[in-house]
Amino acid sequence: MLELFIGDKNYSTWSMRPWLVIQHFNIPFTEHLIAFDHFDVDSQFKQSILKINPTGKVPALVDDGFLIWDSLAICEYLAEKFPEKHLWPQDLKQRARARSMSAEMHSSFMSLRSCCDMNLDADLKHIGAQLWQENLKLQHDVKRIEQLWSERPHPDSFLCADEFTIVDAFYAPVVMRFMGYGIAVSANSQRYIDKILAVPAVQQWIAEAQAEFRFVACEEQYRSQV
Ligand SMILES: N[C@@H](CCC(=O)N[C@@H](CS)C(=O)NCC(=O)O)C(=O)O
């Protein structure tokens, strides 16, 4: 039995990625949401997740007692466990490209990640406009992402295949950030954004984030209590 441990859907981008994959590909799993309070060692969150994952982070996947941690390793494990579901693109080169892009997401875009936290509940367009003026590194991150998105096989395809694959799950939280902070993108990028927003698993994540929303101060750079 697969058990996926995640954080608050409003904030947790790393949880969102494997959750979208497991949900989109209809893989049976049990979800355990470990609510964020803060990330100090004495937090409720740490007390709970440390019993499952010694890194003290989400996401974590437990398969009949066997732990897999880190979003990318979890997606790789699912791809190997369910080869018939084609979680990566079937074309060799597109598969390599999808892995390159996922790894780049995993290790880059520090400005976007640090100043534009995902916050599905918040409209932060005024903050986004200000950040855009002041932060050249943010502009650089967005430009690189738009370049990657523009190189998809067809304007109407997902990033590396006609179908949604792991790499799209890796960039879905970027779509959420662009929307929340009102980052203006090209018509071609907007086409990809619309495609991601039409994926039922993405819609479900957003709806559940809204339904379960809790204000978590340490995840809110730009808002005080709502
Ligand atoms: N590289 C890890 C990052 C995991 C991560 O940073 N998760 C955040 C939640 S989105 C977390 O658990 N933070 C707790 C902390 O930093 O103490 C992955 O891809 O899974």
GROMACS .gro file of C-alpha atoms and ligand atoms in nm:
model
  246
    1MET     CA    1   0.000   0.000   0.000
    2LEU     CA    2   0.129   0.347  -0.093
    3GLU     CA    3   0.107   0.625   0.163
    4LEU     CA    4   0.197   0.980   0.059
    5PHE     CA    5   0.282   1.231   0.332
    6ILE     CA    6   0.233   1.591   0.224
    7GLY     CA    7   0.209   1.941   0.370
    8ASP     CA    8  -0.061   2.209   0.336
    9LYS     CA    9  -0.189   2.216  -0.020
   10ASN     CA   10  -0.199   2.596  -0.017
   11TYR     CA   11   0.175   2.625   0.031
   12SER     CA   12   0.360   2.302  -0.033
   13THR     CA   13   0.499   2.299  -0.385
   14TRP     CA   14   0.718   1.995  -0.327
   15SER     CA   15   0.416   1.800  -0.202
   16MET     CA   16   0.208   1.910  -0.498
   17ARG     CA   17   0.440   1.749  -0.753
   18PRO     CA   18   0.422   1.379  -0.657
   19TRP     CA   19   0.060   1.421  -0.547
   20LEU     CA   20  -0.035   1.539  -0.898
   21VAL     CA   21   0.149   1.244  -1.049
   22ILE     CA   22  -0.007   0.980  -0.826
   23GLN     CA   23  -0.353   1.135  -0.863
   24HIS     CA   24  -0.336   1.200  -1.238
   25PHE     CA   25  -0.223   0.846  -1.314
   26ASN     CA   26  -0.490   0.689  -1.093
   27ILE     CA   27  -0.243   0.513  -0.867
   28PRO     CA   28  -0.418   0.400  -0.547
   29PHE     CA   29  -0.272   0.573  -0.241
   30THR     CA   30  -0.356   0.702   0.102
   31GLU     CA   31  -0.288   1.069   0.168
   32HIS     CA   32  -0.156   1.188   0.504
   33LEU     CA   33  -0.155   1.563   0.541
   34ILE     CA   34   0.085   1.688   0.806
   35ALA     CA   35  -0.024   2.043   0.877
   36PHE     CA   36   0.242   2.312   0.882
   37ASP     CA   37   0.270   2.524   1.194
   38HIS     CA   38   0.636   2.624   1.173
   39PHE     CA   39   0.958   2.443   1.091
   40ASP     CA   40   1.153   2.470   1.416
   41VAL     CA   41   1.258   2.145   1.580
   42ASP     CA   42   0.984   2.174   1.840
   43SER     CA   43   0.704   2.230   1.584
   44GLN     CA   44   0.410   1.992   1.559
   45PHE     CA   45   0.502   1.945   1.194
   46LYS     CA   46   0.857   1.832   1.275
   47GLN     CA   47   0.744   1.610   1.562
   48SER     CA   48   0.506   1.431   1.322
   49ILE     CA   49   0.714   1.407   1.006
   50LEU     CA   50   1.032   1.300   1.187
   51LYS     CA   51   0.851   0.982   1.288
   52ILE     CA   52   0.819   0.903   0.916
   53ASN     CA   53   1.111   1.075   0.743
   54PRO     CA   54   1.445   1.153   0.913
   55THR     CA   55   1.496   1.457   0.686
   56GLY     CA   56   1.198   1.621   0.858
   57LYS     CA   57   1.045   1.723   0.526
   58VAL     CA   58   0.751   1.646   0.302
   59PRO     CA   59   0.680   1.487   0.065
   60ALA     CA   60   0.756   1.132   0.171
   61LEU     CA   61   0.621   0.812   0.020
   62VAL     CA   62   0.594   0.493   0.222
   63ASP     CA   63   0.539   0.169   0.030
   64ASP     CA   64   0.454  -0.111   0.273
   65GLY     CA   65   0.691   0.036   0.530
   66PHE     CA   66   0.965   0.128   0.279
   67LEU     CA   67   1.046   0.500   0.274
   68ILE     CA   68   1.120   0.707  -0.035
   69TRP     CA   69   1.188   1.077   0.026
   70ASP     CA   70   1.234   1.376  -0.202
   71SER     CA   71   0.980   1.466  -0.470
   72LEU     CA   72   1.192   1.361  -0.767
   73ALA     CA   73   1.294   1.025  -0.617
   74ILE     CA   74   0.927   0.958  -0.535
   75CYS     CA   75   0.823   1.027  -0.895
   76GLU     CA   76   1.105   0.805  -1.027
   77TYR     CA   77   0.996   0.526  -0.794
   78LEU     CA   78   0.635   0.552  -0.912
   79ALA     CA   79   0.751   0.551  -1.276
   80GLU     CA   80   0.947   0.230  -1.217
   81LYS     CA   81   0.673   0.065  -1.014
   82PHE     CA   82   0.406   0.137  -1.276
   83PRO     CA   83   0.593   0.121  -1.612
   84GLU     CA   84   0.268   0.057  -1.802
   85LYS     CA   85   0.138   0.401  -1.701
   86HIS     CA   86   0.418   0.591  -1.879
   87LEU     CA   87   0.479   0.855  -1.616
   88TRP     CA   88   0.773   0.983  -1.822
   89PRO     CA   89   0.741   1.053  -2.199
   90GLN     CA   90   0.775   0.743  -2.415
   91ASP     CA   91   1.012   0.905  -2.665
   92LEU     CA   92   1.377   0.856  -2.552
   93LYS     CA   93   1.492   1.212  -2.623
   94GLN     CA   94   1.180   1.377  -2.483
   95ARG     CA   95   1.219   1.155  -2.174
   96ALA     CA   96   1.578   1.276  -2.131
   97ARG     CA   97   1.461   1.633  -2.180
   98ALA     CA   98   1.182   1.585  -1.926
   99ARG     CA   99   1.436   1.456  -1.674
  100SER     CA  100   1.672   1.747  -1.748
  101MET     CA  101   1.390   1.998  -1.701
  102SER     CA  102   1.270   1.833  -1.380
  103ALA     CA  103   1.624   1.832  -1.242
  104GLU     CA  104   1.661   2.199  -1.339
  105MET     CA  105   1.339   2.279  -1.155
  106HIS     CA  106   1.465   2.086  -0.855
  107SER     CA  107   1.795   2.274  -0.835
  108SER     CA  108   1.737   2.619  -0.986
  109PHE     CA  109   1.509   2.922  -1.004
  110MET     CA  110   1.612   3.035  -0.657
  111SER     CA  111   1.482   3.391  -0.701
  112LEU     CA  112   1.138   3.277  -0.811
  113ARG     CA  113   1.130   3.021  -0.531
  114SER     CA  114   1.247   3.256  -0.259
  115CYS     CA  115   1.046   3.569  -0.337
  116CYS     CA  116   0.731   3.415  -0.490
  117ASP     CA  117   0.624   3.142  -0.246
  118MET     CA  118   0.323   2.947  -0.368
  119ASN     CA  119   0.013   3.075  -0.191
  120LEU     CA  120  -0.306   2.966  -0.365
  121ASP     CA  121  -0.526   3.163  -0.127
  122ALA     CA  122  -0.355   3.496  -0.189
  123ASP     CA  123  -0.379   3.754  -0.466
  124LEU     CA  124  -0.026   3.895  -0.464
  125LYS     CA  125  -0.029   4.072  -0.800
  126HIS     CA  126   0.067   4.407  -0.646
  127ILE     CA  127   0.369   4.238  -0.485
  128GLY     CA  128   0.454   4.066  -0.813
  129ALA     CA  129   0.453   4.399  -1.000
  130GLN     CA  130   0.693   4.548  -0.747
  131LEU     CA  131   0.921   4.243  -0.745
  132TRP     CA  132   0.932   4.246  -1.123
  133GLN     CA  133   1.063   4.605  -1.125
  134GLU     CA  134   1.324   4.545  -0.857
  135ASN     CA  135   1.447   4.192  -0.911
  136LEU     CA  136   1.650   4.117  -1.224
  137LYS     CA  137   1.719   3.762  -1.108
  138LEU     CA  138   1.346   3.697  -1.093
  139GLN     CA  139   1.314   3.826  -1.450
  140HIS     CA  140   1.596   3.593  -1.550
  141ASP     CA  141   1.426   3.289  -1.389
  142VAL     CA  142   1.097   3.367  -1.562
  143LYS     CA  143   1.270   3.414  -1.896
  144ARG     CA  144   1.443   3.076  -1.866
  145ILE     CA  145   1.117   2.903  -1.771
  146GLU     CA  146   0.939   3.063  -2.065
  147GLN     CA  147   1.218   2.944  -2.293
  148LEU     CA  148   1.177   2.587  -2.165
  149TRP     CA  149   0.800   2.602  -2.205
  150SER     CA  150   0.832   2.739  -2.560
  151GLU     CA  151   1.031   2.434  -2.668
  152ARG     CA  152   0.752   2.182  -2.616
  153PRO     CA  153   0.688   1.945  -2.910
  154HIS     CA  154   0.373   2.129  -3.029
  155PRO     CA  155   0.203   2.446  -2.908
  156ASP     CA  156  -0.087   2.230  -2.787
  157SER     CA  157   0.117   1.958  -2.620
  158PHE     CA  158   0.236   1.928  -2.265
  159LEU     CA  159   0.604   2.001  -2.199
  160CYS     CA  160   0.759   1.687  -2.345
  161ALA     CA  161   0.469   1.477  -2.474
  162ASP     CA  162   0.110   1.501  -2.590
  163GLU     CA  163   0.010   1.378  -2.246
  164PHE     CA  164   0.075   1.511  -1.896
  165THR     CA  165   0.393   1.354  -1.753
  166ILE     CA  166   0.612   1.403  -1.446
  167VAL     CA  167   0.783   1.712  -1.587
  168ASP     CA  168   0.446   1.890  -1.608
  169ALA     CA  169   0.387   1.811  -1.241
  170PHE     CA  170   0.726   1.968  -1.168
  171TYR     CA  171   0.628   2.293  -1.339
  172ALA     CA  172   0.265   2.306  -1.217
  173PRO     CA  173   0.359   2.499  -0.899
  174VAL     CA  174   0.538   2.752  -1.124
  175VAL     CA  175   0.207   2.804  -1.302
  176MET     CA  176   0.048   2.870  -0.961
  177ARG     CA  177   0.320   3.122  -0.875
  178PHE     CA  178   0.289   3.306  -1.208
  179MET     CA  179  -0.085   3.338  -1.153
  180GLY     CA  180  -0.068   3.442  -0.790
  181TYR     CA  181   0.195   3.709  -0.851
  182GLY     CA  182   0.048   3.819  -1.186
  183ILE     CA  183   0.366   3.747  -1.381
  184ALA     CA  184   0.295   3.851  -1.741
  185VAL     CA  185   0.385   3.580  -1.991
  186SER     CA  186   0.381   3.532  -2.369
  187ALA     CA  187   0.072   3.399  -2.550
  188ASN     CA  188   0.257   3.072  -2.600
  189SER     CA  189   0.328   3.034  -2.226
  190GLN     CA  190  -0.032   3.127  -2.151
  191ARG     CA  191  -0.143   2.843  -2.374
  192TYR     CA  192   0.060   2.603  -2.161
  193ILE     CA  193  -0.075   2.758  -1.840
  194ASP     CA  194  -0.432   2.705  -1.963
  195LYS     CA  195  -0.348   2.344  -2.043
  196ILE     CA  196  -0.216   2.282  -1.692
  197LEU     CA  197  -0.520   2.450  -1.536
  198ALA     CA  198  -0.749   2.213  -1.728
  199VAL     CA  199  -0.586   1.900  -1.578
  200PRO     CA  200  -0.839   1.748  -1.333
  201ALA     CA  201  -0.571   1.662  -1.074
  202VAL     CA  202  -0.453   2.025  -1.075
  203GLN     CA  203  -0.811   2.146  -1.032
  204GLN     CA  204  -0.860   1.901  -0.746
  205TRP     CA  205  -0.542   2.018  -0.569
  206ILE     CA  206  -0.653   2.382  -0.594
  207ALA     CA  207  -1.005   2.303  -0.468
  208GLU     CA  208  -0.870   2.103  -0.175
  209ALA     CA  209  -0.618   2.378  -0.096
  210GLN     CA  210  -0.906   2.625  -0.074
  211ALA     CA  211  -1.120   2.389   0.136
  212GLU     CA  212  -0.849   2.309   0.389
  213PHE     CA  213  -0.685   2.654   0.400
  214ARG     CA  214  -0.513   2.751   0.724
  215PHE     CA  215  -0.307   3.067   0.761
  216VAL     CA  216   0.053   2.964   0.838
  217ALA     CA  217   0.255   3.269   0.937
  218CYS     CA  218   0.598   3.127   0.848
  219GLU     CA  219   0.476   3.066   0.490
  220GLU     CA  220   0.343   3.420   0.449
  221GLN     CA  221   0.606   3.674   0.347
  222TYR     CA  222   0.355   3.933   0.236
  223ARG     CA  223   0.039   3.896   0.448
  224SER     CA  224  -0.039   3.924   0.814
  225GLN     CA  225  -0.332   3.723   0.950
  226VAL     CA  226  -0.631   3.711   0.706
  227LIG     N1  227   1.417   1.861  -0.214
  227LIG     C1  228   1.300   1.825  -0.136
  227LIG     C2  229   1.244   1.951  -0.071
  227LIG     C3  230   1.137   1.919   0.031
  227LIG     C4  231   1.098   2.043   0.110
  227LIG     O1  232   1.175   2.139   0.125
  227LIG     N2  233   0.972   2.040   0.159
  227LIG     C5  234   0.924   2.148   0.243
  227LIG     C6  235   0.775   2.166   0.227
  227LIG     S1  236   0.730   2.221   0.063
  227LIG     C7  237   0.948   2.111   0.388
  227LIG     O2  238   0.916   2.003   0.429
  227LIG     N3  239   1.004   2.204   0.463
  227LIG     C8  240   1.032   2.182   0.601
  227LIG     C9  241   1.164   2.238   0.643
  227LIG     O3  242   1.229   2.301   0.559
  227LIG     O4  243   1.201   2.220   0.757
  227LIG    C10  244   1.197   1.758  -0.228
  227LIG     O5  245   1.206   1.778  -0.350
  227LIG     O6  246   1.113   1.682  -0.180
   0.00000   0.00000   0.00000
